Amino acid sequence: MKIDLEKLITETRNSKSANIDKVSTLEMLKIINNEDKIVAYAIEKELPNIADGVDLIACRILDGGRLIYCGAGTSGRLGILDAVECPPTYGVDSNLVQGLIAGGPDAVYKAKEGAEDSKELGAEELKGIDFSKKDVLVGIAASGRTPYVIGALEYARSIGASTISINCNKNSEIEEFSDISIAPIVGPEVVTGSTRMKAGTAQKMVLNMLSTGTMIKLGKVYSNLMVDVKPSNEKLIERAKKIVSEATGISYKEAEKVLDKTNYDVKLAIFITEMGMPIDEAKKILDKCHGHISNALETAREMTGVS
């Protein structure tokens, strides 16, 4: 079946960059930069839809579900990038947020363009990870018509799972299979059809918002500090000390001592420092409040009468 690229704004020519091959290097970069400025404003228009996505994902995860991204090419790689950064940043299990790419793991490093044309492959890969109705599928496709993504979305909906789509074209095909559609319209690319540029930037920004917003809702952030960070290397160990120090006002050295007591559980270290209570009691309150430090502190103060 012939694909009518002219109907896709991401595939049309950009009049502002028509002479980009003839201008100076600086002027070339100014053209690219001016087009990039469009992205944030396009996403601003989609904030209500992104907010709905965050609330949906957080709800499903609290109910035992997972967040699964799927895409082909750049879109797939961006989903994987967002997924693999969640465990070290927020201390979640590596299975909680996953990214699937058409063509499998090898496609991360070497393009496998033909793989995106199979709807069946999208569905099969979800089955391969035991995708269930508790999970949320986020289908990512700049064009909004990638068969691999559509196949995955169709399967997800067929088993009663929630679906979200991210694309950069109006009235796209994948919207038909999505409970929530997020579609920042960034316009034609500087290099015609090179959707790793503005469309890719828009997709990454949306993915950042979805995962970050979800983790904040899940209590992985206190104030603006990543309190579930896992100190798995020297840099993260030092970051843990800095977080405890900044959150509580104690010295760097004191923060190190408290972290030693909690086996470098940053959240617990903050809580016992603020409340001055035994570790076992603090753990119970944190668990009762699903790990939200602000809620746990309020609960503990009500229990103890400490203001």
mmCIF file of C-alpha atoms in Angstrom:
data_model
loop_
_atom_site.group_PDB
_atom_site.id
_atom_site.type_symbol
_atom_site.label_atom_id
_atom_site.label_comp_id
_atom_site.label_asym_id
_atom_site.label_seq_id
_atom_site.Cartn_x
_atom_site.Cartn_y
_atom_site.Cartn_z
ATOM 1 C CA MET A 1 0.000 0.000 0.000
ATOM 2 C CA LYS A 2 1.324 3.407 -0.990
ATOM 3 C CA ILE A 3 2.024 5.781 1.879
ATOM 4 C CA ASP A 4 0.985 9.371 1.157
ATOM 5 C CA LEU A 5 3.809 11.262 2.840
ATOM 6 C CA GLU A 6 2.373 14.598 1.725
ATOM 7 C CA LYS A 7 -0.371 14.173 4.331
ATOM 8 C CA LEU A 8 2.230 14.016 7.107
ATOM 9 C CA ILE A 9 3.446 17.421 8.283
ATOM 10 C CA THR A 10 6.634 15.767 9.561
ATOM 11 C CA GLU A 11 7.448 14.801 5.950
ATOM 12 C CA THR A 12 6.759 18.136 4.237
ATOM 13 C CA ARG A 13 9.482 20.584 3.219
ATOM 14 C CA ASN A 14 10.367 23.503 5.455
ATOM 15 C CA SER A 15 10.572 26.766 3.526
ATOM 16 C CA LYS A 16 12.722 28.331 6.258
ATOM 17 C CA SER A 17 15.552 25.883 5.595
ATOM 18 C CA ALA A 18 15.356 25.710 1.807
ATOM 19 C CA ASN A 19 18.823 27.282 1.445
ATOM 20 C CA ILE A 20 20.449 25.640 4.446
ATOM 21 C CA ASP A 21 23.076 23.999 2.239
ATOM 22 C CA LYS A 22 24.277 27.386 0.954
ATOM 23 C CA VAL A 23 24.508 29.542 4.059
ATOM 24 C CA SER A 24 27.397 29.925 6.516
ATOM 25 C CA THR A 25 27.840 27.429 9.317
ATOM 26 C CA LEU A 26 26.626 29.954 11.871
ATOM 27 C CA GLU A 27 23.546 30.790 9.830
ATOM 28 C CA MET A 28 22.855 27.077 9.363
ATOM 29 C CA LEU A 29 22.892 26.563 13.111
ATOM 30 C CA LYS A 30 20.672 29.609 13.682
ATOM 31 C CA ILE A 31 18.084 28.076 11.360
ATOM 32 C CA ILE A 32 18.191 24.810 13.302
ATOM 33 C CA ASN A 33 18.063 26.625 16.635
ATOM 34 C CA ASN A 34 15.098 28.781 15.615
ATOM 35 C CA GLU A 35 13.175 25.679 14.570
ATOM 36 C CA ASP A 36 14.053 23.944 17.840
ATOM 37 C CA LYS A 37 12.486 26.840 19.739
ATOM 38 C CA ILE A 38 9.121 25.753 18.345
ATOM 39 C CA VAL A 39 9.209 22.449 20.227
ATOM 40 C CA ALA A 40 8.569 23.652 23.782
ATOM 41 C CA TYR A 41 5.593 25.754 22.681
ATOM 42 C CA ALA A 42 4.119 22.806 20.800
ATOM 43 C CA ILE A 43 4.405 20.688 23.945
ATOM 44 C CA GLU A 44 2.834 23.442 26.066
ATOM 45 C CA LYS A 45 -0.389 22.956 24.110
ATOM 46 C CA GLU A 46 -0.360 19.261 25.010
ATOM 47 C CA LEU A 47 0.174 19.663 28.769
ATOM 48 C CA PRO A 48 -3.421 18.688 29.702
ATOM 49 C CA ASN A 49 -3.035 15.423 27.763
ATOM 50 C CA ILE A 50 0.392 14.781 29.285
ATOM 51 C CA ALA A 51 -1.068 15.386 32.753
ATOM 52 C CA ASP A 52 -3.797 12.826 32.042
ATOM 53 C CA GLY A 53 -1.052 10.420 30.964
ATOM 54 C CA VAL A 54 0.911 10.898 34.180
ATOM 55 C CA ASP A 55 -2.177 10.321 36.341
ATOM 56 C CA LEU A 56 -3.092 7.200 34.371
ATOM 57 C CA ILE A 57 0.406 5.696 34.553
ATOM 58 C CA ALA A 58 0.773 6.400 38.281
ATOM 59 C CA CYS A 59 -2.620 4.826 38.960
ATOM 60 C CA ARG A 60 -1.763 1.674 37.005
ATOM 61 C CA ILE A 61 1.644 1.302 38.660
ATOM 62 C CA LEU A 62 0.092 1.634 42.122
ATOM 63 C CA ASP A 63 -2.247 -1.170 41.079
ATOM 64 C CA GLY A 64 0.694 -3.417 40.206
ATOM 65 C CA GLY A 65 1.095 -2.490 36.553
ATOM 66 C CA ARG A 66 4.081 -1.447 34.478
ATOM 67 C CA LEU A 67 4.916 1.325 32.013
ATOM 68 C CA ILE A 68 5.884 -0.030 28.592
ATOM 69 C CA TYR A 69 7.133 2.095 25.699
ATOM 70 C CA CYS A 70 7.244 0.850 22.120
ATOM 71 C CA GLY A 71 8.453 2.451 18.915
ATOM 72 C CA ALA A 72 10.578 2.008 15.827
ATOM 73 C CA GLY A 73 13.869 3.712 14.970
ATOM 74 C CA THR A 74 14.464 6.967 16.832
ATOM 75 C CA SER A 75 11.118 6.686 18.628
ATOM 76 C CA GLY A 76 11.988 3.241 19.950
ATOM 77 C CA ARG A 77 15.453 4.336 21.054
ATOM 78 C CA LEU A 78 14.015 7.309 22.932
ATOM 79 C CA GLY A 79 11.610 5.029 24.782
ATOM 80 C CA ILE A 80 14.460 2.723 25.770
ATOM 81 C CA LEU A 81 16.554 5.699 26.886
ATOM 82 C CA ASP A 82 13.798 6.944 29.160
ATOM 83 C CA ALA A 83 13.143 3.464 30.551
ATOM 84 C CA VAL A 84 16.732 2.564 31.412
ATOM 85 C CA GLU A 85 17.271 5.835 33.277
ATOM 86 C CA CYS A 86 14.413 5.217 35.731
ATOM 87 C CA PRO A 87 16.103 2.570 37.958
ATOM 88 C CA PRO A 88 19.269 4.552 38.813
ATOM 89 C CA THR A 89 17.361 7.813 39.168
ATOM 90 C CA TYR A 90 14.343 6.642 41.120
ATOM 91 C CA GLY A 91 15.346 3.271 42.550
ATOM 92 C CA VAL A 92 12.633 1.307 40.739
ATOM 93 C CA ASP A 93 12.965 -2.257 39.486
ATOM 94 C CA SER A 94 14.272 -2.526 35.923
ATOM 95 C CA ASN A 95 11.058 -4.312 34.892
ATOM 96 C CA LEU A 96 8.774 -1.464 35.976
ATOM 97 C CA VAL A 97 9.548 0.770 32.987
ATOM 98 C CA GLN A 98 10.560 -0.979 29.775
ATOM 99 C CA GLY A 99 11.211 0.041 26.194
ATOM 100 C CA LEU A 100 10.559 -2.109 23.138
ATOM 101 C CA ILE A 101 11.966 -1.339 19.698
ATOM 102 C CA ALA A 102 11.056 -2.821 16.326
ATOM 103 C CA GLY A 103 13.837 -5.202 15.357
ATOM 104 C CA GLY A 104 14.838 -6.000 18.933
ATOM 105 C CA PRO A 105 17.861 -4.862 20.970
ATOM 106 C CA ASP A 106 20.194 -4.863 17.939
ATOM 107 C CA ALA A 107 18.069 -2.091 16.405
ATOM 108 C CA VAL A 108 19.245 0.254 19.151
ATOM 109 C CA TYR A 109 22.681 0.320 17.519
ATOM 110 C CA LYS A 110 21.932 -0.473 13.892
ATOM 111 C CA ALA A 111 18.850 0.640 11.978
ATOM 112 C CA LYS A 112 16.412 -2.123 11.019
ATOM 113 C CA GLU A 113 13.909 -0.106 9.071
ATOM 114 C CA GLY A 114 11.856 -3.021 7.721
ATOM 115 C CA ALA A 115 10.910 -4.235 11.182
ATOM 116 C CA GLU A 116 8.552 -1.306 11.712
ATOM 117 C CA ASP A 117 6.217 -2.527 8.957
ATOM 118 C CA SER A 118 4.940 -5.535 10.929
ATOM 119 C CA LYS A 119 1.836 -5.079 13.085
ATOM 120 C CA GLU A 120 2.145 -8.694 14.180
ATOM 121 C CA LEU A 121 5.632 -8.055 15.566
ATOM 122 C CA GLY A 122 4.341 -5.299 17.839
ATOM 123 C CA ALA A 123 1.743 -7.601 19.355
ATOM 124 C CA GLU A 124 4.152 -10.534 19.659
ATOM 125 C CA GLU A 125 6.726 -8.491 21.548
ATOM 126 C CA LEU A 126 4.125 -7.448 24.106
ATOM 127 C CA LYS A 127 3.174 -11.079 24.581
ATOM 128 C CA GLY A 128 6.874 -11.834 25.035
ATOM 129 C CA ILE A 129 7.034 -9.660 28.161
ATOM 130 C CA ASP A 130 3.715 -10.965 29.534
ATOM 131 C CA PHE A 131 2.003 -7.641 28.952
ATOM 132 C CA SER A 132 -1.258 -7.552 30.920
ATOM 133 C CA LYS A 133 -4.306 -5.367 31.350
ATOM 134 C CA LYS A 134 -2.706 -3.820 34.437
ATOM 135 C CA ASP A 135 0.084 -2.348 32.317
ATOM 136 C CA VAL A 136 0.136 0.893 30.325
ATOM 137 C CA LEU A 137 1.440 0.966 26.764
ATOM 138 C CA VAL A 138 2.871 4.188 25.344
ATOM 139 C CA GLY A 139 3.167 3.924 21.564
ATOM 140 C CA ILE A 140 5.697 6.371 20.105
ATOM 141 C CA ALA A 141 5.705 7.236 16.391
ATOM 142 C CA ALA A 142 6.559 10.631 14.928
ATOM 143 C CA SER A 143 4.489 9.856 11.820
ATOM 144 C CA GLY A 144 1.586 8.463 13.821
ATOM 145 C CA ARG A 145 1.202 5.535 11.396
ATOM 146 C CA THR A 146 3.973 3.017 12.187
ATOM 147 C CA PRO A 147 2.443 -0.495 11.809
ATOM 148 C CA TYR A 148 4.633 -1.994 14.564
ATOM 149 C CA VAL A 149 3.282 0.566 17.035
ATOM 150 C CA ILE A 150 -0.299 0.235 15.829
ATOM 151 C CA GLY A 151 -0.117 -3.541 16.196
ATOM 152 C CA ALA A 152 1.106 -3.181 19.768
ATOM 153 C CA LEU A 153 -1.595 -0.634 20.631
ATOM 154 C CA GLU A 154 -4.299 -2.828 19.087
ATOM 155 C CA TYR A 155 -3.183 -5.809 21.140
ATOM 156 C CA ALA A 156 -2.974 -3.756 24.340
ATOM 157 C CA ARG A 157 -6.522 -2.513 23.896
ATOM 158 C CA SER A 158 -7.790 -5.989 23.001
ATOM 159 C CA ILE A 159 -6.807 -7.273 26.451
ATOM 160 C CA GLY A 160 -8.168 -4.234 28.285
ATOM 161 C CA ALA A 161 -4.906 -2.388 28.962
ATOM 162 C CA SER A 162 -4.612 1.398 28.932
ATOM 163 C CA THR A 163 -2.932 3.021 25.941
ATOM 164 C CA ILE A 164 -1.221 6.339 25.283
ATOM 165 C CA SER A 165 0.233 7.557 21.984
ATOM 166 C CA ILE A 166 2.879 10.160 21.208
ATOM 167 C CA ASN A 167 3.161 11.493 17.660
ATOM 168 C CA CYS A 168 3.757 14.727 15.784
ATOM 169 C CA ASN A 169 0.982 14.748 13.166
ATOM 170 C CA LYS A 170 -2.655 15.814 13.361
ATOM 171 C CA ASN A 171 -5.391 13.168 13.259
ATOM 172 C CA SER A 172 -2.910 10.312 13.115
ATOM 173 C CA GLU A 173 -3.801 6.634 12.845
ATOM 174 C CA ILE A 174 -2.411 5.720 16.257
ATOM 175 C CA GLU A 175 -4.822 8.120 17.944
ATOM 176 C CA GLU A 176 -7.614 5.673 17.059
ATOM 177 C CA PHE A 177 -6.035 3.059 19.325
ATOM 178 C CA SER A 178 -5.153 5.381 22.221
ATOM 179 C CA ASP A 179 -7.021 6.272 25.381
ATOM 180 C CA ILE A 180 -4.862 9.395 25.555
ATOM 181 C CA SER A 181 -3.250 11.056 22.538
ATOM 182 C CA ILE A 182 -0.285 13.390 22.958
ATOM 183 C CA ALA A 183 0.485 15.141 19.696
ATOM 184 C CA PRO A 184 2.877 18.123 19.776
ATOM 185 C CA ILE A 185 2.793 19.548 16.242
ATOM 186 C CA VAL A 186 6.334 20.807 15.661
ATOM 187 C CA GLY A 187 6.001 21.257 11.894
ATOM 188 C CA PRO A 188 8.344 20.317 9.038
ATOM 189 C CA GLU A 189 11.910 19.366 9.872
ATOM 190 C CA VAL A 190 14.943 21.444 8.892
ATOM 191 C CA VAL A 191 16.098 18.449 6.861
ATOM 192 C CA THR A 192 12.949 17.077 5.248
ATOM 193 C CA GLY A 193 11.692 13.941 6.955
ATOM 194 C CA SER A 194 14.531 13.775 9.508
ATOM 195 C CA THR A 195 12.237 13.221 12.463
ATOM 196 C CA ARG A 196 15.131 12.582 14.827
ATOM 197 C CA MET A 197 15.313 16.386 15.002
ATOM 198 C CA LYS A 198 12.293 18.432 16.171
ATOM 199 C CA ALA A 199 9.942 15.460 16.400
ATOM 200 C CA GLY A 200 12.564 13.458 18.291
ATOM 201 C CA THR A 201 13.210 16.342 20.665
ATOM 202 C CA ALA A 202 9.476 16.704 21.290
ATOM 203 C CA GLN A 203 9.106 12.996 21.962
ATOM 204 C CA LYS A 204 11.982 12.986 24.443
ATOM 205 C CA MET A 205 10.559 15.972 26.299
ATOM 206 C CA VAL A 206 7.162 14.294 26.561
ATOM 207 C CA LEU A 207 8.721 11.036 27.759
ATOM 208 C CA ASN A 208 10.711 12.959 30.378
ATOM 209 C CA MET A 209 7.480 14.511 31.627
ATOM 210 C CA LEU A 210 5.589 11.213 31.704
ATOM 211 C CA SER A 211 8.230 9.300 33.648
ATOM 212 C CA THR A 212 9.308 12.178 35.912
ATOM 213 C CA GLY A 213 5.724 13.185 36.665
ATOM 214 C CA THR A 214 4.830 9.590 37.449
ATOM 215 C CA MET A 215 7.794 9.141 39.791
ATOM 216 C CA ILE A 216 6.906 12.351 41.631
ATOM 217 C CA LYS A 217 3.330 11.088 42.072
ATOM 218 C CA LEU A 218 4.744 7.801 43.402
ATOM 219 C CA GLY A 219 6.730 9.587 46.125
ATOM 220 C CA LYS A 220 10.145 9.200 44.519
ATOM 221 C CA VAL A 221 10.801 12.935 44.930
ATOM 222 C CA TYR A 222 10.802 15.029 48.127
ATOM 223 C CA SER A 223 10.738 18.765 47.434
ATOM 224 C CA ASN A 224 12.782 18.563 44.225
ATOM 225 C CA LEU A 225 15.235 15.928 45.468
ATOM 226 C CA MET A 226 15.440 12.372 44.068
ATOM 227 C CA VAL A 227 15.124 10.600 47.394
ATOM 228 C CA ASP A 228 14.942 7.054 46.027
ATOM 229 C CA VAL A 229 18.276 7.298 44.224
ATOM 230 C CA LYS A 230 20.323 4.103 44.539
ATOM 231 C CA PRO A 231 23.959 4.948 45.435
ATOM 232 C CA SER A 232 25.512 2.371 43.119
ATOM 233 C CA ASN A 233 28.705 4.294 42.322
ATOM 234 C CA GLU A 234 30.906 6.967 43.884
ATOM 235 C CA LYS A 235 29.060 9.865 42.283
ATOM 236 C CA LEU A 236 25.680 8.589 43.489
ATOM 237 C CA ILE A 237 27.036 7.927 46.992
ATOM 238 C CA GLU A 238 28.109 11.560 47.205
ATOM 239 C CA ARG A 239 24.787 12.662 45.754
ATOM 240 C CA ALA A 240 22.984 10.707 48.482
ATOM 241 C CA LYS A 241 24.928 12.560 51.173
ATOM 242 C CA LYS A 242 24.201 15.891 49.517
ATOM 243 C CA ILE A 243 20.479 15.103 49.250
ATOM 244 C CA VAL A 244 20.174 14.191 52.946
ATOM 245 C CA SER A 245 22.143 17.270 53.937
ATOM 246 C CA GLU A 246 20.062 19.623 51.803
ATOM 247 C CA ALA A 247 16.753 18.055 52.815
ATOM 248 C CA THR A 248 17.397 18.201 56.563
ATOM 249 C CA GLY A 249 19.947 20.975 57.090
ATOM 250 C CA ILE A 250 22.469 18.687 58.781
ATOM 251 C CA SER A 251 26.127 18.721 57.821
ATOM 252 C CA TYR A 252 27.612 16.580 55.093
ATOM 253 C CA LYS A 253 29.467 14.532 57.715
ATOM 254 C CA GLU A 254 26.310 14.013 59.776
ATOM 255 C CA ALA A 255 24.457 12.955 56.650
ATOM 256 C CA GLU A 256 27.105 10.313 56.019
ATOM 257 C CA LYS A 257 26.621 8.897 59.542
ATOM 258 C CA VAL A 258 22.837 8.724 59.194
ATOM 259 C CA LEU A 259 23.141 7.035 55.817
ATOM 260 C CA ASP A 260 25.444 4.435 57.315
ATOM 261 C CA LYS A 261 22.713 3.640 59.851
ATOM 262 C CA THR A 262 20.062 3.214 57.143
ATOM 263 C CA ASN A 263 22.270 1.254 54.750
ATOM 264 C CA TYR A 264 22.202 4.288 52.445
ATOM 265 C CA ASP A 265 18.416 4.448 52.243
ATOM 266 C CA VAL A 266 18.149 8.168 51.476
ATOM 267 C CA LYS A 267 14.436 8.464 52.151
ATOM 268 C CA LEU A 268 14.687 6.714 55.510
ATOM 269 C CA ALA A 269 17.725 8.798 56.474
ATOM 270 C CA ILE A 270 15.798 12.008 55.855
ATOM 271 C CA PHE A 271 12.772 10.791 57.767
ATOM 272 C CA ILE A 272 14.586 9.659 60.939
ATOM 273 C CA THR A 273 16.644 12.844 60.935
ATOM 274 C CA GLU A 274 13.535 15.010 60.762
ATOM 275 C CA MET A 275 11.533 13.000 63.300
ATOM 276 C CA GLY A 276 14.247 11.560 65.555
ATOM 277 C CA MET A 277 12.484 8.228 65.801
ATOM 278 C CA PRO A 278 13.750 4.617 65.651
ATOM 279 C CA ILE A 279 14.350 3.149 62.211
ATOM 280 C CA ASP A 280 11.763 0.359 62.536
ATOM 281 C CA GLU A 281 9.016 2.798 63.511
ATOM 282 C CA ALA A 282 10.009 5.181 60.733
ATOM 283 C CA LYS A 283 9.849 2.362 58.164
ATOM 284 C CA LYS A 284 6.292 1.485 59.205
ATOM 285 C CA ILE A 285 5.093 5.059 58.767
ATOM 286 C CA LEU A 286 6.824 5.448 55.415
ATOM 287 C CA ASP A 287 5.279 2.185 54.203
ATOM 288 C CA LYS A 288 1.846 3.286 55.397
ATOM 289 C CA CYS A 289 2.266 6.506 53.371
ATOM 290 C CA HIS A 290 3.489 4.622 50.281
ATOM 291 C CA GLY A 291 6.919 6.227 50.551
ATOM 292 C CA HIS A 292 5.743 9.843 50.310
ATOM 293 C CA ILE A 293 8.015 11.671 52.747
ATOM 294 C CA SER A 294 5.829 14.775 53.016
ATOM 295 C CA ASN A 295 2.768 12.674 53.878
ATOM 296 C CA ALA A 296 4.796 10.503 56.258
ATOM 297 C CA LEU A 297 6.155 13.545 58.108
ATOM 298 C CA GLU A 298 2.661 14.955 58.487
ATOM 299 C CA THR A 299 1.397 11.594 59.773
ATOM 300 C CA ALA A 300 4.300 11.232 62.223
ATOM 301 C CA ARG A 301 3.798 14.751 63.573
ATOM 302 C CA GLU A 302 0.130 14.104 64.147
ATOM 303 C CA MET A 303 1.008 10.886 65.990
ATOM 304 C CA THR A 304 3.682 12.444 68.176
ATOM 305 C CA GLY A 305 2.282 15.937 68.540
ATOM 306 C CA VAL A 306 5.540 17.375 67.238
ATOM 307 C CA SER A 307 5.085 20.455 65.037
#
